[in-house]
Amino acid sequence: MSALRRRPFPTGCLARRVWRCLPRSFSRVLLCLVLGLFAAFASAEATRVAAAADLKFALAEIAGNYRRDTGREIALSFGSSGNFARQIPQGAPFDLFLSADETYIFRLAGQGLLRDEGQLYAIGRIALLAPPGSPLLVDGELRDLAAALADGRLQRLAIANPQHAPYGRAARAALEQAGLWQALQGKLVLGENVAQAAQFALSGSAQGGIVAWSLVRAPALAKLGVAALIPESWHPPLRQRMALTRRAGEDARRFYDYLQQPAARVIFERYGFSLPER
């Protein structure tokens, strides 16, 4: 039985003697294997992306294509640009920030929290959205909203919160242009971000909403409601900019570069974004 007893794995001085007895070629191979494992674990860590909620469908499609083509993981977090701009200075572990308002990028870059001021990647639009069966007549110039307010057809209208959501500020500007902002006080349902505002508009929480055109262009939402594009002159331009954070590594840089390539730009365009010239 003693012959079958397992011998303990060599440790301490004995382990060092065993290592010295190994052929040099084998030692090199073993060292390469260990280093390769470390590299594999490092590359498996996903690039963490903070993205404005209007990108929910477009960026998910782009990231899926990138993952398929490269094998690299992208972890997407969607929300309001203003909230992300507050979280990043507090240490939120994002590698890349895609904002719906470029002023947030400029502000964070000025604080030294980003690599640089990044790149303009898209210009967004807003639209009036109503679910099937809504009493609202949907048109981009919001002509029916005043009448719907007067006759009681409009009880709730969803927009993103203008305090921290760029698309909420654009919605407010459009309602001011139409002379409806003050009349709608008390009837607005505020989403934490523009994707939540679209959810409110389609779920029965409101008779309609002013949301991102890129969301209603998505096949998942296009069949759920009726939408009309609001004139771009009715609100300040939604200039959307992205930048790498200070913690970003090489994988984040690769995805950042990919977002500026034709394969990504054609998807942004399909979702209704205007694109900056390259």
PDB file of C-alpha atoms in Angstrom, residues 65-216:
ATOM      1  CA  ASN A  65     -21.485  42.564 -35.281  1.00  0.00           C
ATOM      2  CA  TYR A  66     -18.203  43.579 -33.662  1.00  0.00           C
ATOM      3  CA  ARG A  67     -18.385  40.656 -31.230  1.00  0.00           C
ATOM      4  CA  ARG A  68     -19.105  38.264 -34.080  1.00  0.00           C
ATOM      5  CA  ASP A  69     -16.230  39.581 -36.203  1.00  0.00           C
ATOM      6  CA  THR A  70     -13.567  39.936 -33.498  1.00  0.00           C
ATOM      7  CA  GLY A  71     -14.580  37.678 -30.617  1.00  0.00           C
ATOM      8  CA  ARG A  72     -14.154  40.602 -28.217  1.00  0.00           C
ATOM      9  CA  GLU A  73     -16.840  41.280 -25.634  1.00  0.00           C
ATOM     10  CA  ILE A  74     -18.646  44.613 -25.303  1.00  0.00           C
ATOM     11  CA  ALA A  75     -20.704  45.347 -22.166  1.00  0.00           C
ATOM     12  CA  LEU A  76     -23.296  48.028 -22.941  1.00  0.00           C
ATOM     13  CA  SER A  77     -24.995  50.194 -20.321  1.00  0.00           C
ATOM     14  CA  PHE A  78     -27.752  52.510 -21.569  1.00  0.00           C
ATOM     15  CA  GLY A  79     -29.076  55.550 -19.747  1.00  0.00           C
ATOM     16  CA  SER A  80     -29.284  59.319 -19.795  1.00  0.00           C
ATOM     17  CA  SER A  81     -26.119  61.141 -20.789  1.00  0.00           C
ATOM     18  CA  GLY A  82     -26.411  63.493 -17.824  1.00  0.00           C
ATOM     19  CA  ASN A  83     -26.486  60.644 -15.326  1.00  0.00           C
ATOM     20  CA  PHE A  84     -23.432  59.005 -16.899  1.00  0.00           C
ATOM     21  CA  ALA A  85     -21.637  62.362 -16.849  1.00  0.00           C
ATOM     22  CA  ARG A  86     -22.168  62.432 -13.080  1.00  0.00           C
ATOM     23  CA  GLN A  87     -21.165  58.804 -12.550  1.00  0.00           C
ATOM     24  CA  ILE A  88     -17.838  58.923 -14.408  1.00  0.00           C
ATOM     25  CA  PRO A  89     -16.227  61.506 -12.057  1.00  0.00           C
ATOM     26  CA  GLN A  90     -17.387  59.311  -9.162  1.00  0.00           C
ATOM     27  CA  GLY A  91     -15.362  56.370 -10.474  1.00  0.00           C
ATOM     28  CA  ALA A  92     -17.882  54.476 -12.600  1.00  0.00           C
ATOM     29  CA  PRO A  93     -15.760  51.861 -14.435  1.00  0.00           C
ATOM     30  CA  PHE A  94     -16.516  52.745 -18.048  1.00  0.00           C
ATOM     31  CA  ASP A  95     -13.975  52.590 -20.866  1.00  0.00           C
ATOM     32  CA  LEU A  96     -15.978  54.504 -23.469  1.00  0.00           C
ATOM     33  CA  PHE A  97     -18.737  57.105 -23.195  1.00  0.00           C
ATOM     34  CA  LEU A  98     -21.170  57.760 -26.057  1.00  0.00           C
ATOM     35  CA  SER A  99     -23.107  60.882 -25.134  1.00  0.00           C
ATOM     36  CA  ALA A 100     -26.199  62.324 -26.805  1.00  0.00           C
ATOM     37  CA  ASP A 101     -24.933  65.815 -25.941  1.00  0.00           C
ATOM     38  CA  GLU A 102     -21.353  66.720 -26.754  1.00  0.00           C
ATOM     39  CA  THR A 103     -21.170  69.302 -23.957  1.00  0.00           C
ATOM     40  CA  TYR A 104     -20.884  66.452 -21.440  1.00  0.00           C
ATOM     41  CA  ILE A 105     -17.834  65.145 -23.292  1.00  0.00           C
ATOM     42  CA  PHE A 106     -16.222  68.586 -23.368  1.00  0.00           C
ATOM     43  CA  ARG A 107     -16.881  69.028 -19.645  1.00  0.00           C
ATOM     44  CA  LEU A 108     -15.395  65.648 -18.663  1.00  0.00           C
ATOM     45  CA  ALA A 109     -12.406  66.182 -20.952  1.00  0.00           C
ATOM     46  CA  GLY A 110     -11.810  69.550 -19.295  1.00  0.00           C
ATOM     47  CA  GLN A 111     -11.726  67.762 -15.936  1.00  0.00           C
ATOM     48  CA  GLY A 112      -9.044  65.396 -17.224  1.00  0.00           C
ATOM     49  CA  LEU A 113     -11.315  62.331 -17.032  1.00  0.00           C
ATOM     50  CA  LEU A 114     -11.177  61.473 -20.742  1.00  0.00           C
ATOM     51  CA  ARG A 115      -8.306  60.794 -23.129  1.00  0.00           C
ATOM     52  CA  ASP A 116      -9.355  63.773 -25.260  1.00  0.00           C
ATOM     53  CA  GLU A 117     -12.496  65.436 -26.599  1.00  0.00           C
ATOM     54  CA  GLY A 118     -13.245  62.416 -28.756  1.00  0.00           C
ATOM     55  CA  GLN A 119     -15.211  62.339 -31.991  1.00  0.00           C
ATOM     56  CA  LEU A 120     -18.640  63.461 -33.165  1.00  0.00           C
ATOM     57  CA  TYR A 121     -20.302  60.212 -34.226  1.00  0.00           C
ATOM     58  CA  ALA A 122     -23.910  61.190 -35.052  1.00  0.00           C
ATOM     59  CA  ILE A 123     -26.574  63.893 -34.998  1.00  0.00           C
ATOM     60  CA  GLY A 124     -29.931  62.817 -33.605  1.00  0.00           C
ATOM     61  CA  ARG A 125     -33.559  63.739 -34.318  1.00  0.00           C
ATOM     62  CA  ILE A 126     -36.795  63.616 -32.331  1.00  0.00           C
ATOM     63  CA  ALA A 127     -40.260  62.398 -33.279  1.00  0.00           C
ATOM     64  CA  LEU A 128     -43.827  62.389 -31.998  1.00  0.00           C
ATOM     65  CA  LEU A 129     -44.824  58.799 -31.213  1.00  0.00           C
ATOM     66  CA  ALA A 130     -48.281  57.397 -30.451  1.00  0.00           C
ATOM     67  CA  PRO A 131     -49.435  53.808 -29.890  1.00  0.00           C
ATOM     68  CA  PRO A 132     -52.178  52.148 -31.963  1.00  0.00           C
ATOM     69  CA  GLY A 133     -55.564  53.386 -30.836  1.00  0.00           C
ATOM     70  CA  SER A 134     -54.236  56.670 -29.489  1.00  0.00           C
ATOM     71  CA  PRO A 135     -56.675  59.581 -29.889  1.00  0.00           C
ATOM     72  CA  LEU A 136     -53.827  61.767 -31.144  1.00  0.00           C
ATOM     73  CA  LEU A 137     -53.372  62.631 -34.802  1.00  0.00           C
ATOM     74  CA  VAL A 138     -49.648  62.210 -35.308  1.00  0.00           C
ATOM     75  CA  ASP A 139     -47.841  64.894 -37.285  1.00  0.00           C
ATOM     76  CA  GLY A 140     -44.349  66.292 -36.986  1.00  0.00           C
ATOM     77  CA  GLU A 141     -45.473  69.880 -36.413  1.00  0.00           C
ATOM     78  CA  LEU A 142     -47.621  68.877 -33.414  1.00  0.00           C
ATOM     79  CA  ARG A 143     -50.707  70.601 -34.847  1.00  0.00           C
ATOM     80  CA  ASP A 144     -53.193  68.273 -33.127  1.00  0.00           C
ATOM     81  CA  LEU A 145     -51.706  68.501 -29.639  1.00  0.00           C
ATOM     82  CA  ALA A 146     -53.300  71.862 -28.823  1.00  0.00           C
ATOM     83  CA  ALA A 147     -56.725  70.638 -29.947  1.00  0.00           C
ATOM     84  CA  ALA A 148     -56.241  67.370 -28.042  1.00  0.00           C
ATOM     85  CA  LEU A 149     -55.437  69.351 -24.898  1.00  0.00           C
ATOM     86  CA  ALA A 150     -58.533  71.504 -25.342  1.00  0.00           C
ATOM     87  CA  ASP A 151     -60.987  68.655 -25.934  1.00  0.00           C
ATOM     88  CA  GLY A 152     -59.500  66.292 -23.356  1.00  0.00           C
ATOM     89  CA  ARG A 153     -58.063  63.676 -25.713  1.00  0.00           C
ATOM     90  CA  LEU A 154     -54.560  64.327 -24.378  1.00  0.00           C
ATOM     91  CA  GLN A 155     -54.127  63.542 -20.700  1.00  0.00           C
ATOM     92  CA  ARG A 156     -50.491  62.438 -20.613  1.00  0.00           C
ATOM     93  CA  LEU A 157     -47.491  63.040 -22.889  1.00  0.00           C
ATOM     94  CA  ALA A 158     -44.183  61.252 -22.280  1.00  0.00           C
ATOM     95  CA  ILE A 159     -40.760  62.839 -22.689  1.00  0.00           C
ATOM     96  CA  ALA A 160     -37.340  62.187 -21.170  1.00  0.00           C
ATOM     97  CA  ASN A 161     -36.473  64.275 -18.129  1.00  0.00           C
ATOM     98  CA  PRO A 162     -35.012  67.534 -19.489  1.00  0.00           C
ATOM     99  CA  GLN A 163     -32.873  67.990 -16.389  1.00  0.00           C
ATOM    100  CA  HIS A 164     -30.418  65.283 -17.395  1.00  0.00           C
ATOM    101  CA  ALA A 165     -31.555  63.811 -20.739  1.00  0.00           C
ATOM    102  CA  PRO A 166     -30.581  65.619 -23.975  1.00  0.00           C
ATOM    103  CA  TYR A 167     -33.601  64.220 -25.798  1.00  0.00           C
ATOM    104  CA  GLY A 168     -35.821  65.582 -23.043  1.00  0.00           C
ATOM    105  CA  ARG A 169     -34.357  69.034 -23.589  1.00  0.00           C
ATOM    106  CA  ALA A 170     -34.957  68.705 -27.321  1.00  0.00           C
ATOM    107  CA  ALA A 171     -38.572  67.669 -26.649  1.00  0.00           C
ATOM    108  CA  ARG A 172     -39.059  70.692 -24.415  1.00  0.00           C
ATOM    109  CA  ALA A 173     -37.648  73.000 -27.103  1.00  0.00           C
ATOM    110  CA  ALA A 174     -40.052  71.544 -29.682  1.00  0.00           C
ATOM    111  CA  LEU A 175     -43.025  71.988 -27.355  1.00  0.00           C
ATOM    112  CA  GLU A 176     -41.970  75.571 -26.684  1.00  0.00           C
ATOM    113  CA  GLN A 177     -41.724  76.151 -30.433  1.00  0.00           C
ATOM    114  CA  ALA A 178     -45.293  74.868 -30.774  1.00  0.00           C
ATOM    115  CA  GLY A 179     -46.449  77.072 -27.873  1.00  0.00           C
ATOM    116  CA  LEU A 180     -47.476  74.053 -25.791  1.00  0.00           C
ATOM    117  CA  TRP A 181     -44.890  73.775 -23.022  1.00  0.00           C
ATOM    118  CA  GLN A 182     -46.762  75.753 -20.376  1.00  0.00           C
ATOM    119  CA  ALA A 183     -50.121  74.214 -21.260  1.00  0.00           C
ATOM    120  CA  LEU A 184     -48.670  70.718 -20.778  1.00  0.00           C
ATOM    121  CA  GLN A 185     -47.420  71.287 -17.243  1.00  0.00           C
ATOM    122  CA  GLY A 186     -49.049  68.667 -15.046  1.00  0.00           C
ATOM    123  CA  LYS A 187     -49.610  66.367 -18.007  1.00  0.00           C
ATOM    124  CA  LEU A 188     -46.014  65.355 -18.723  1.00  0.00           C
ATOM    125  CA  VAL A 189     -44.784  61.868 -17.840  1.00  0.00           C
ATOM    126  CA  LEU A 190     -41.008  62.089 -17.422  1.00  0.00           C
ATOM    127  CA  GLY A 191     -38.845  59.118 -18.291  1.00  0.00           C
ATOM    128  CA  GLU A 192     -35.459  58.668 -16.657  1.00  0.00           C
ATOM    129  CA  ASN A 193     -34.115  58.508 -20.212  1.00  0.00           C
ATOM    130  CA  VAL A 194     -35.548  58.642 -23.709  1.00  0.00           C
ATOM    131  CA  ALA A 195     -35.921  54.854 -23.988  1.00  0.00           C
ATOM    132  CA  GLN A 196     -38.112  54.859 -20.886  1.00  0.00           C
ATOM    133  CA  ALA A 197     -40.123  57.751 -22.331  1.00  0.00           C
ATOM    134  CA  ALA A 198     -40.767  55.636 -25.441  1.00  0.00           C
ATOM    135  CA  GLN A 199     -41.855  52.767 -23.201  1.00  0.00           C
ATOM    136  CA  PHE A 200     -44.327  55.074 -21.426  1.00  0.00           C
ATOM    137  CA  ALA A 201     -45.681  56.280 -24.768  1.00  0.00           C
ATOM    138  CA  LEU A 202     -46.300  52.748 -26.025  1.00  0.00           C
ATOM    139  CA  SER A 203     -47.484  51.075 -22.827  1.00  0.00           C
ATOM    140  CA  GLY A 204     -50.623  53.102 -22.157  1.00  0.00           C
ATOM    141  CA  SER A 205     -49.046  55.336 -19.516  1.00  0.00           C
ATOM    142  CA  ALA A 206     -49.500  58.232 -21.967  1.00  0.00           C
ATOM    143  CA  GLN A 207     -51.370  58.952 -25.184  1.00  0.00           C
ATOM    144  CA  GLY A 208     -48.045  59.581 -26.906  1.00  0.00           C
ATOM    145  CA  GLY A 209     -44.563  60.943 -26.454  1.00  0.00           C
ATOM    146  CA  ILE A 210     -41.710  62.866 -28.001  1.00  0.00           C
ATOM    147  CA  VAL A 211     -38.792  60.480 -28.282  1.00  0.00           C
ATOM    148  CA  ALA A 212     -35.653  59.705 -30.289  1.00  0.00           C
ATOM    149  CA  TRP A 213     -36.222  59.041 -33.983  1.00  0.00           C
ATOM    150  CA  SER A 214     -33.568  56.318 -33.756  1.00  0.00           C
ATOM    151  CA  LEU A 215     -35.771  54.346 -31.348  1.00  0.00           C
ATOM    152  CA  VAL A 216     -38.930  54.437 -33.464  1.00  0.00           C
TER     153      VAL A 216
END
